[in-house]
CSV table of N, CA and C in Angstrom, one decimal:
chain,number,residue,atom,x,y,z
A,1,MET,N,-55.8,54.0,-23.7
A,1,MET,CA,-54.9,55.3,-25.0
A,1,MET,C,-56.4,55.3,-25.8
A,2,MET,N,-56.4,56.4,-26.7
A,2,MET,CA,-58.0,56.7,-27.2
A,2,MET,C,-57.6,55.8,-28.8
A,3,LYS,N,-58.7,55.6,-29.1
A,3,LYS,CA,-58.6,54.6,-30.5
A,3,LYS,C,-58.5,55.3,-31.8
A,4,LEU,N,-58.2,55.4,-32.8
A,4,LEU,CA,-57.6,56.3,-33.8
A,4,LEU,C,-58.5,55.3,-34.9
A,5,ARG,N,-59.6,55.5,-35.7
A,5,ARG,CA,-60.1,55.2,-36.7
A,5,ARG,C,-59.4,55.5,-37.9
A,6,PRO,N,-58.8,54.5,-38.9
A,6,PRO,CA,-58.5,54.5,-40.0
A,6,PRO,C,-58.2,56.0,-40.5
A,7,PHE,N,-56.9,56.2,-40.6
A,7,PHE,CA,-56.4,57.3,-41.0
A,7,PHE,C,-57.4,58.3,-41.6
A,8,VAL,N,-57.9,59.3,-41.8
A,8,VAL,CA,-58.8,60.0,-42.6
A,8,VAL,C,-58.0,60.3,-44.1
A,9,LEU,N,-57.3,60.5,-44.1
A,9,LEU,CA,-56.0,61.1,-45.4
A,9,LEU,C,-56.1,59.8,-46.2
A,10,ALA,N,-55.6,58.5,-45.3
A,10,ALA,CA,-55.5,57.2,-45.7
A,10,ALA,C,-56.8,56.8,-47.0
A,11,SER,N,-58.1,57.1,-46.4
A,11,SER,CA,-58.9,57.1,-46.7
A,11,SER,C,-59.0,57.4,-48.0
A,12,VAL,N,-58.7,59.2,-48.1
A,12,VAL,CA,-58.9,59.8,-49.3
A,12,VAL,C,-58.3,59.1,-50.2
A,13,LEU,N,-56.4,59.2,-50.0
A,13,LEU,CA,-55.7,58.8,-51.1
A,13,LEU,C,-55.7,57.7,-51.3
A,14,ALA,N,-56.6,57.1,-50.5
A,14,ALA,CA,-57.6,55.1,-51.2
A,14,ALA,C,-58.2,55.4,-52.3
A,15,ALA,N,-59.3,56.3,-52.2
A,15,ALA,CA,-60.0,56.7,-53.1
A,15,ALA,C,-59.4,56.9,-54.0
A,16,THR,N,-58.6,57.7,-54.3
A,16,THR,CA,-57.8,58.2,-55.4
A,16,THR,C,-57.0,57.5,-56.5
A,17,ALA,N,-56.6,56.4,-55.4
A,17,ALA,CA,-55.7,55.8,-56.0
A,17,ALA,C,-56.1,53.9,-56.4
A,18,THR,N,-55.4,53.9,-57.8
A,18,THR,CA,-55.8,52.6,-58.7
A,18,THR,C,-55.6,51.1,-57.9
A,19,ALA,N,-56.5,50.1,-58.1
A,19,ALA,CA,-56.7,49.3,-57.4
A,19,ALA,C,-55.2,48.4,-57.7
A,20,GLY,N,-55.0,47.5,-56.8
A,20,GLY,CA,-54.0,46.9,-56.8
A,20,GLY,C,-53.1,46.4,-55.3
A,21,SER,N,-52.1,45.4,-55.4
A,21,SER,CA,-51.6,45.1,-54.6
A,21,SER,C,-50.7,46.2,-54.0
A,22,ALA,N,-50.2,46.7,-53.0
A,22,ALA,CA,-48.7,47.3,-52.2
A,22,ALA,C,-47.9,46.5,-52.8
A,23,SER,N,-46.7,47.3,-53.2
A,23,SER,CA,-45.4,46.3,-53.3
A,23,SER,C,-44.7,46.7,-52.0
A,24,ALA,N,-43.2,45.9,-52.2
A,24,ALA,CA,-42.4,46.6,-51.0
A,24,ALA,C,-41.4,47.5,-51.3
A,25,THR,N,-41.7,48.8,-51.2
A,25,THR,CA,-41.2,49.8,-51.2
A,25,THR,C,-40.7,50.2,-49.5
A,26,ASP,N,-39.3,51.2,-50.4
A,26,ASP,CA,-38.8,51.8,-49.2
A,26,ASP,C,-39.3,52.9,-49.0
A,27,TYR,N,-40.0,52.9,-47.9
A,27,TYR,CA,-40.9,54.7,-48.0
A,27,TYR,C,-39.8,56.0,-47.1
A,28,SER,N,-38.5,55.5,-46.8
A,28,SER,CA,-38.0,56.1,-46.0
A,28,SER,C,-38.1,57.3,-46.5
A,29,VAL,N,-37.9,57.6,-48.1
A,29,VAL,CA,-37.9,59.2,-48.4
A,29,VAL,C,-39.0,60.0,-48.4
A,30,LEU,N,-40.4,59.1,-48.2
A,30,LEU,CA,-41.4,59.7,-47.6
A,30,LEU,C,-41.4,60.2,-46.4
A,31,ARG,N,-40.9,59.2,-45.2
A,31,ARG,CA,-41.1,59.8,-44.3
A,31,ARG,C,-40.2,60.7,-43.4
A,32,LYS,N,-38.8,60.9,-44.2
A,32,LYS,CA,-38.2,62.0,-44.0
A,32,LYS,C,-38.0,63.4,-44.6
A,33,ASP,N,-39.7,63.4,-46.0
A,33,ASP,CA,-39.7,64.4,-46.8
A,33,ASP,C,-40.6,65.4,-45.9
A,34,ASP,N,-40.0,66.7,-45.2
A,34,ASP,CA,-40.7,67.5,-44.3
A,34,ASP,C,-42.3,67.5,-44.9
A,35,ARG,N,-42.8,67.6,-45.7
A,35,ARG,CA,-44.1,68.4,-46.7
A,35,ARG,C,-45.1,67.0,-46.0
A,36,MET,N,-44.5,66.2,-46.7
A,36,MET,CA,-45.3,64.8,-45.9
A,36,MET,C,-45.1,64.6,-44.9
A,37,HIS,N,-44.3,64.4,-44.1
A,37,HIS,CA,-44.4,64.6,-42.6
A,37,HIS,C,-45.4,65.6,-41.9
A,38,ALA,N,-45.3,66.7,-42.0
A,38,ALA,CA,-45.9,67.9,-41.8
A,38,ALA,C,-47.2,67.9,-42.0
A,39,GLU,N,-47.4,67.6,-43.4
A,39,GLU,CA,-49.2,67.6,-43.4
A,39,GLU,C,-49.8,65.8,-42.5
A,40,LEU,N,-49.2,65.4,-43.0
A,40,LEU,CA,-49.9,64.0,-42.2
A,40,LEU,C,-50.0,64.7,-40.5
A,41,LEU,N,-49.3,64.7,-40.4
A,41,LEU,CA,-49.3,64.8,-38.8
A,41,LEU,C,-50.0,66.1,-38.2
A,42,SER,N,-50.4,66.9,-39.3
A,42,SER,CA,-51.0,68.2,-38.9
A,42,SER,C,-52.5,67.5,-39.0
A,43,ALA,N,-52.9,66.5,-40.4
A,43,ALA,CA,-54.0,66.3,-40.5
A,43,ALA,C,-54.6,65.0,-39.2
A,44,SER,N,-53.6,64.2,-38.6
A,44,SER,CA,-53.5,63.2,-37.4
A,44,SER,C,-53.8,64.3,-36.3
A,45,ILE,N,-53.5,65.4,-36.2
A,45,ILE,CA,-53.9,66.2,-34.9
A,45,ILE,C,-55.4,66.7,-35.5
A,46,ALA,N,-55.8,66.9,-36.2
A,46,ALA,CA,-56.5,67.6,-36.8
A,46,ALA,C,-58.4,66.3,-36.6
A,47,TYR,N,-57.4,65.4,-37.1
A,47,TYR,CA,-58.6,63.7,-36.6
A,47,TYR,C,-58.9,63.6,-35.6
A,48,LEU,N,-57.5,63.9,-34.8
A,48,LEU,CA,-57.7,63.5,-33.2
A,48,LEU,C,-58.9,64.6,-32.8
A,49,ILE,N,-58.4,66.1,-33.2
A,49,ILE,CA,-59.8,67.0,-32.2
A,49,ILE,C,-60.8,66.8,-33.2
A,50,ASP,N,-61.0,66.2,-33.9
A,50,ASP,CA,-62.6,65.9,-34.5
A,50,ASP,C,-63.5,64.9,-33.9
A,51,GLU,N,-62.2,63.4,-33.3
A,51,GLU,CA,-62.7,62.4,-32.3
A,51,GLU,C,-63.4,63.0,-31.5
A,52,ASN,N,-62.8,64.4,-31.1
A,52,ASN,CA,-62.6,64.5,-29.5
A,52,ASN,C,-63.4,65.4,-28.8
A,53,CYS,N,-63.7,66.2,-30.1
A,53,CYS,CA,-64.0,67.6,-29.0
A,53,CYS,C,-66.0,67.3,-30.2
A,54,PRO,N,-66.9,67.9,-29.7
A,54,PRO,CA,-68.1,67.4,-30.4
A,54,PRO,C,-68.4,69.0,-31.4
A,55,THR,N,-67.6,70.3,-30.6
A,55,THR,CA,-68.0,71.2,-31.0
A,55,THR,C,-67.2,71.6,-32.8
A,56,LEU,N,-66.7,70.7,-33.0
A,56,LEU,CA,-65.8,70.9,-33.8
A,56,LEU,C,-65.5,69.9,-35.4
A,57,ARG,N,-65.3,70.0,-36.0
A,57,ARG,CA,-65.1,68.6,-37.1
A,57,ARG,C,-64.3,69.0,-38.1
A,58,LEU,N,-64.1,67.6,-38.9
A,58,LEU,CA,-63.0,68.0,-40.2
A,58,LEU,C,-64.1,68.5,-41.1
A,59,ARG,N,-63.1,69.3,-42.2
A,59,ARG,CA,-63.6,69.5,-43.5
A,59,ARG,C,-63.5,68.6,-44.4
A,60,LYS,N,-63.8,67.6,-45.2
A,60,LYS,CA,-63.5,66.6,-45.4
A,60,LYS,C,-63.2,67.3,-47.0
A,61,LEU,N,-63.8,68.0,-47.7
A,61,LEU,CA,-63.6,68.6,-48.8
A,61,LEU,C,-62.0,69.0,-48.7
A,62,ARG,N,-62.1,69.9,-47.8
A,62,ARG,CA,-60.4,70.4,-47.6
A,62,ARG,C,-59.7,69.6,-47.4
A,63,LEU,N,-59.9,68.5,-46.7
A,63,LEU,CA,-58.9,67.8,-46.6
A,63,LEU,C,-58.6,66.9,-47.7
A,64,LEU,N,-59.8,66.3,-48.5
A,64,LEU,CA,-59.5,65.8,-50.1
A,64,LEU,C,-58.8,66.6,-51.1
A,65,ASN,N,-59.3,68.4,-50.9
A,65,ASN,CA,-58.0,68.7,-51.2
A,65,ASN,C,-56.5,68.6,-51.1
A,66,LYS,N,-56.5,68.8,-49.8
A,66,LYS,CA,-54.9,68.8,-49.3
A,66,LYS,C,-54.7,67.2,-49.7
A,67,ALA,N,-55.5,66.4,-49.9
A,67,ALA,CA,-54.8,64.8,-50.2
A,67,ALA,C,-54.2,64.8,-51.4
A,68,PHE,N,-55.5,65.6,-52.5
A,68,PHE,CA,-54.7,65.0,-53.7
A,68,PHE,C,-53.5,66.2,-53.9
A,69,SER,N,-53.5,67.1,-53.3
A,69,SER,CA,-52.1,68.3,-53.8
A,69,SER,C,-50.9,67.3,-52.7
A,70,LEU,N,-50.9,67.1,-51.9
A,70,LEU,CA,-50.2,65.8,-51.4
A,70,LEU,C,-49.6,64.8,-52.0
A,71,ARG,N,-50.5,63.7,-52.4
A,71,ARG,CA,-50.3,62.8,-53.5
A,71,ARG,C,-49.4,63.4,-55.0
A,72,ARG,N,-50.0,64.4,-55.3
A,72,ARG,CA,-49.1,64.9,-56.3
A,72,ARG,C,-47.7,65.1,-55.8
A,73,HIS,N,-47.6,65.8,-54.9
A,73,HIS,CA,-46.0,65.7,-54.3
A,73,HIS,C,-45.1,64.8,-53.9
A,74,ALA,N,-46.1,63.3,-53.5
A,74,ALA,CA,-45.6,62.5,-53.4
A,74,ALA,C,-44.8,61.3,-54.6
A,75,VAL,N,-45.9,61.8,-55.8
A,75,VAL,CA,-45.4,61.7,-56.8
A,75,VAL,C,-44.3,62.2,-57.4
A,76,SER,N,-44.1,63.4,-57.2
A,76,SER,CA,-42.9,64.0,-57.9
A,76,SER,C,-41.7,63.6,-57.5
A,77,LEU,N,-42.1,62.9,-56.2
A,77,LEU,CA,-40.4,62.6,-55.4
A,77,LEU,C,-40.3,60.3,-55.7
A,78,GLY,N,-41.2,60.7,-57.0
A,78,GLY,CA,-40.7,59.1,-57.2
A,78,GLY,C,-41.5,58.1,-56.9
A,79,PHE,N,-43.1,58.2,-56.5
A,79,PHE,CA,-44.0,57.3,-55.9
A,79,PHE,C,-45.0,57.0,-56.9
A,80,THR,N,-45.9,55.7,-56.8
A,80,THR,CA,-46.9,55.5,-58.1
A,80,THR,C,-47.9,56.1,-56.7
A,81,THR,N,-48.8,56.4,-57.7
A,81,THR,CA,-50.2,56.9,-56.6
A,81,THR,C,-50.6,55.4,-55.7
A,82,LYS,N,-50.4,54.3,-56.1
A,82,LYS,CA,-50.4,53.4,-55.3
A,82,LYS,C,-49.3,52.7,-54.6
A,83,GLU,N,-48.1,53.7,-54.4
A,83,GLU,CA,-47.5,53.3,-53.1
A,83,GLU,C,-47.8,54.6,-52.6
A,84,VAL,N,-48.1,55.6,-53.0
A,84,VAL,CA,-48.6,56.6,-51.8
A,84,VAL,C,-49.6,56.4,-51.0
A,85,MET,N,-50.7,55.3,-51.4
A,85,MET,CA,-51.7,55.1,-50.9
A,85,MET,C,-51.4,53.8,-49.7
A,86,ALA,N,-50.5,52.9,-50.5
A,86,ALA,CA,-49.9,52.3,-49.3
A,86,ALA,C,-49.3,52.6,-48.1
A,87,TYR,N,-48.5,53.7,-47.9
A,87,TYR,CA,-47.7,54.3,-47.4
A,87,TYR,C,-48.5,55.0,-46.3
A,88,VAL,N,-49.4,55.3,-46.6
A,88,VAL,CA,-50.8,56.5,-45.5
A,88,VAL,C,-51.1,55.6,-44.8
A,89,ASP,N,-52.0,54.8,-45.7
A,89,ASP,CA,-52.8,53.1,-45.1
A,89,ASP,C,-52.0,52.3,-44.6
A,90,SER,N,-51.1,52.3,-44.2
A,90,SER,CA,-50.2,51.6,-43.8
A,90,SER,C,-50.1,51.2,-41.9
A,91,LYS,N,-51.0,50.3,-41.4
A,91,LYS,CA,-51.1,50.5,-39.9
A,91,LYS,C,-49.9,51.0,-39.5
A,92,ALA,N,-48.8,50.3,-39.7
A,92,ALA,CA,-47.6,51.1,-38.7
A,92,ALA,C,-47.0,52.6,-39.1
A,93,GLU,N,-47.5,52.6,-40.7
A,93,GLU,CA,-47.3,53.8,-40.4
A,93,GLU,C,-49.0,55.4,-40.0
A,94,GLN,N,-49.6,54.7,-39.5
A,94,GLN,CA,-50.5,55.6,-38.5
A,94,GLN,C,-50.4,55.5,-37.2
A,95,ASP,N,-49.6,54.3,-36.5
A,95,ASP,CA,-49.3,54.4,-35.6
A,95,ASP,C,-48.2,55.0,-35.4
A,96,ARG,N,-47.4,55.4,-36.1
A,96,ARG,CA,-46.4,56.3,-36.1
A,96,ARG,C,-46.6,57.8,-35.7
A,97,PHE,N,-47.7,57.9,-36.3
A,97,PHE,CA,-48.1,59.2,-36.6
A,97,PHE,C,-48.9,59.8,-35.4
A,98,ARG,N,-49.9,58.6,-35.1
A,98,ARG,CA,-50.6,59.0,-33.8
A,98,ARG,C,-49.4,58.4,-32.7
A,99,ALA,N,-48.5,58.1,-32.3
A,99,ALA,CA,-47.5,57.9,-31.3
A,99,ALA,C,-46.7,59.7,-31.4
A,100,ILE,N,-47.0,60.2,-32.2
A,100,ILE,CA,-46.5,61.7,-32.2
A,100,ILE,C,-47.4,62.7,-32.1
A,101,ALA,N,-48.4,62.4,-32.6
A,101,ALA,CA,-49.5,63.2,-32.3
A,101,ALA,C,-49.7,63.5,-30.8
A,102,GLU,N,-50.5,62.8,-30.7
A,102,GLU,CA,-51.3,62.0,-28.7
A,102,GLU,C,-50.4,63.0,-28.0
A,103,PRO,N,-48.6,62.9,-27.6
A,103,PRO,CA,-48.1,63.4,-26.5
A,103,PRO,C,-47.9,64.8,-27.5
A,104,MET,N,-47.9,65.5,-29.0
A,104,MET,CA,-47.9,67.1,-29.1
A,104,MET,C,-49.5,67.1,-28.2
A,105,LEU,N,-50.5,66.8,-28.3
A,105,LEU,CA,-51.6,67.7,-27.8
A,105,LEU,C,-51.6,67.6,-26.3
A,106,ALA,N,-51.7,66.5,-26.0
A,106,ALA,CA,-51.3,66.1,-24.5
A,106,ALA,C,-50.5,67.5,-23.7
A,107,LYS,N,-49.1,67.6,-24.8
A,107,LYS,CA,-48.1,68.7,-24.1
A,107,LYS,C,-48.9,70.1,-24.3
A,108,ARG,N,-50.0,70.1,-25.0
A,108,ARG,CA,-50.7,71.5,-25.2
A,108,ARG,C,-51.9,71.3,-24.1
A,109,GLY,N,-52.2,70.7,-23.5
A,109,GLY,CA,-53.3,70.8,-22.6
A,109,GLY,C,-54.4,68.7,-23.2
A,110,ALA,N,-54.7,68.9,-23.7
A,110,ALA,CA,-55.5,67.7,-24.3
A,110,ALA,C,-55.4,66.7,-23.5
A,111,LYS,N,-56.5,66.2,-22.9
A,111,LYS,CA,-56.8,65.2,-22.2
A,111,LYS,C,-57.8,64.2,-22.4
A,112,GLU,N,-57.4,62.7,-23.0
A,112,GLU,CA,-58.6,61.9,-22.8
A,112,GLU,C,-59.4,61.5,-21.5
A,113,GLY,N,-60.8,62.3,-22.4
A,113,GLY,CA,-62.4,62.0,-21.5
A,113,GLY,C,-62.3,63.6,-21.6
A,114,ASP,N,-61.4,64.2,-22.2
A,114,ASP,CA,-61.8,65.9,-21.8
A,114,ASP,C,-62.4,66.3,-23.0
A,115,GLU,N,-63.4,66.7,-23.4
A,115,GLU,CA,-63.4,66.8,-24.9
A,115,GLU,C,-62.8,68.8,-25.2
A,116,GLU,N,-63.7,69.7,-23.7
A,116,GLU,CA,-63.3,71.0,-24.4
A,116,GLU,C,-61.9,70.9,-24.2
A,117,SER,N,-61.1,70.3,-23.8
A,117,SER,CA,-59.5,70.8,-24.2
A,117,SER,C,-58.5,70.3,-25.6
A,118,TYR,N,-60.0,69.1,-26.3
A,118,TYR,CA,-59.6,69.0,-28.0
A,118,TYR,C,-60.3,70.7,-28.4
A,119,CYS,N,-61.3,70.9,-27.5
A,119,CYS,CA,-61.9,72.1,-28.7
A,119,CYS,C,-61.0,72.8,-28.3
A,120,VAL,N,-60.4,73.4,-27.2
A,120,VAL,CA,-59.4,74.6,-26.9
A,120,VAL,C,-58.1,74.3,-27.8
A,121,ILE,N,-58.2,73.5,-28.4
A,121,ILE,CA,-56.4,73.1,-29.2
A,121,ILE,C,-57.0,73.4,-30.5
A,122,GLY,N,-58.2,72.8,-31.1
A,122,GLY,CA,-58.7,73.0,-32.1
A,122,GLY,C,-59.2,74.8,-32.6
A,123,ARG,N,-59.9,75.1,-31.7
A,123,ARG,CA,-59.9,76.6,-31.5
A,123,ARG,C,-59.0,77.5,-32.1
A,124,GLU,N,-57.5,77.1,-31.1
A,124,GLU,CA,-56.3,77.9,-31.6
A,124,GLU,C,-55.8,77.7,-32.7
A,125,GLU,N,-55.9,76.7,-33.2
A,125,GLU,CA,-55.4,76.5,-34.6
A,125,GLU,C,-56.1,77.1,-35.8
A,126,MET,N,-57.4,77.1,-35.4
A,126,MET,CA,-58.1,77.8,-36.4
A,126,MET,C,-57.8,79.4,-36.6
A,127,GLU,N,-57.9,79.7,-35.0
A,127,GLU,CA,-57.6,81.1,-34.9
A,127,GLU,C,-56.4,81.5,-35.7
A,128,LYS,N,-55.1,80.6,-35.7
A,128,LYS,CA,-54.1,80.6,-36.0
A,128,LYS,C,-54.0,80.7,-37.6
A,129,GLY,N,-54.8,79.9,-38.0
A,129,GLY,CA,-54.8,79.6,-39.4
A,129,GLY,C,-54.1,78.7,-40.1
A,130,THR,N,-53.3,77.3,-39.0
A,130,THR,CA,-52.7,76.5,-38.9
A,130,THR,C,-53.1,75.4,-40.2
A,131,PHE,N,-52.2,75.0,-40.9
A,131,PHE,CA,-52.9,73.8,-41.5
A,131,PHE,C,-53.6,72.9,-40.9
A,132,THR,N,-53.4,72.5,-39.6
A,132,THR,CA,-54.4,71.8,-38.5
A,132,THR,C,-55.8,72.4,-39.0
A,133,GLY,N,-56.1,73.9,-38.2
A,133,GLY,CA,-57.1,74.6,-38.5
A,133,GLY,C,-57.5,74.6,-39.4
A,134,SER,N,-57.1,74.5,-40.8
A,134,SER,CA,-57.6,75.0,-41.7
A,134,SER,C,-58.6,73.8,-42.5
A,135,LEU,N,-57.9,72.2,-41.2
A,135,LEU,CA,-59.2,71.6,-42.1
A,135,LEU,C,-60.2,71.0,-40.4
A,136,LEU,N,-60.3,71.9,-39.8
A,136,LEU,CA,-61.7,72.0,-39.0
A,136,LEU,C,-62.1,73.2,-39.2
A,137,THR,N,-64.0,73.1,-38.8
A,137,THR,CA,-65.0,73.4,-38.5
A,137,THR,C,-65.3,73.4,-37.8
A,138,LYS,N,-66.8,74.6,-37.3
A,138,LYS,CA,-67.3,74.1,-36.4
A,138,LYS,C,-68.4,73.3,-37.0
A,139,ARG,N,-69.1,72.7,-35.9
A,139,ARG,CA,-70.4,71.9,-36.4
A,139,ARG,C,-71.7,72.5,-36.3
């Protein structure tokens, strides 16, 4: 199974959060929120494409802009910036999104060790103008 570095969006959100330790917070609202789920999943897919396709890369400034917007959304749901950072930085949440993203990519033809299979999906996402595609660009 491919290894996923710490989730990029988590790093971006962590960089924008205030220092401090995470509290024991119920994140079920964030897990069930359609926007949070869709955007974090899309970012996970884009990250996996970036990791496996040598001709595409993440658009880090675009990702940062999307992260700020998503953080504002989570805050509007009643969470603090620190809580949002703890949620997306959580190993359990990263594993949960990877467990969703990897089979989705495999269903579309991505194969571990086959770089082009990831590139094909990335180019399709870019051509369709999806959220995932908006986070990718040619190297």
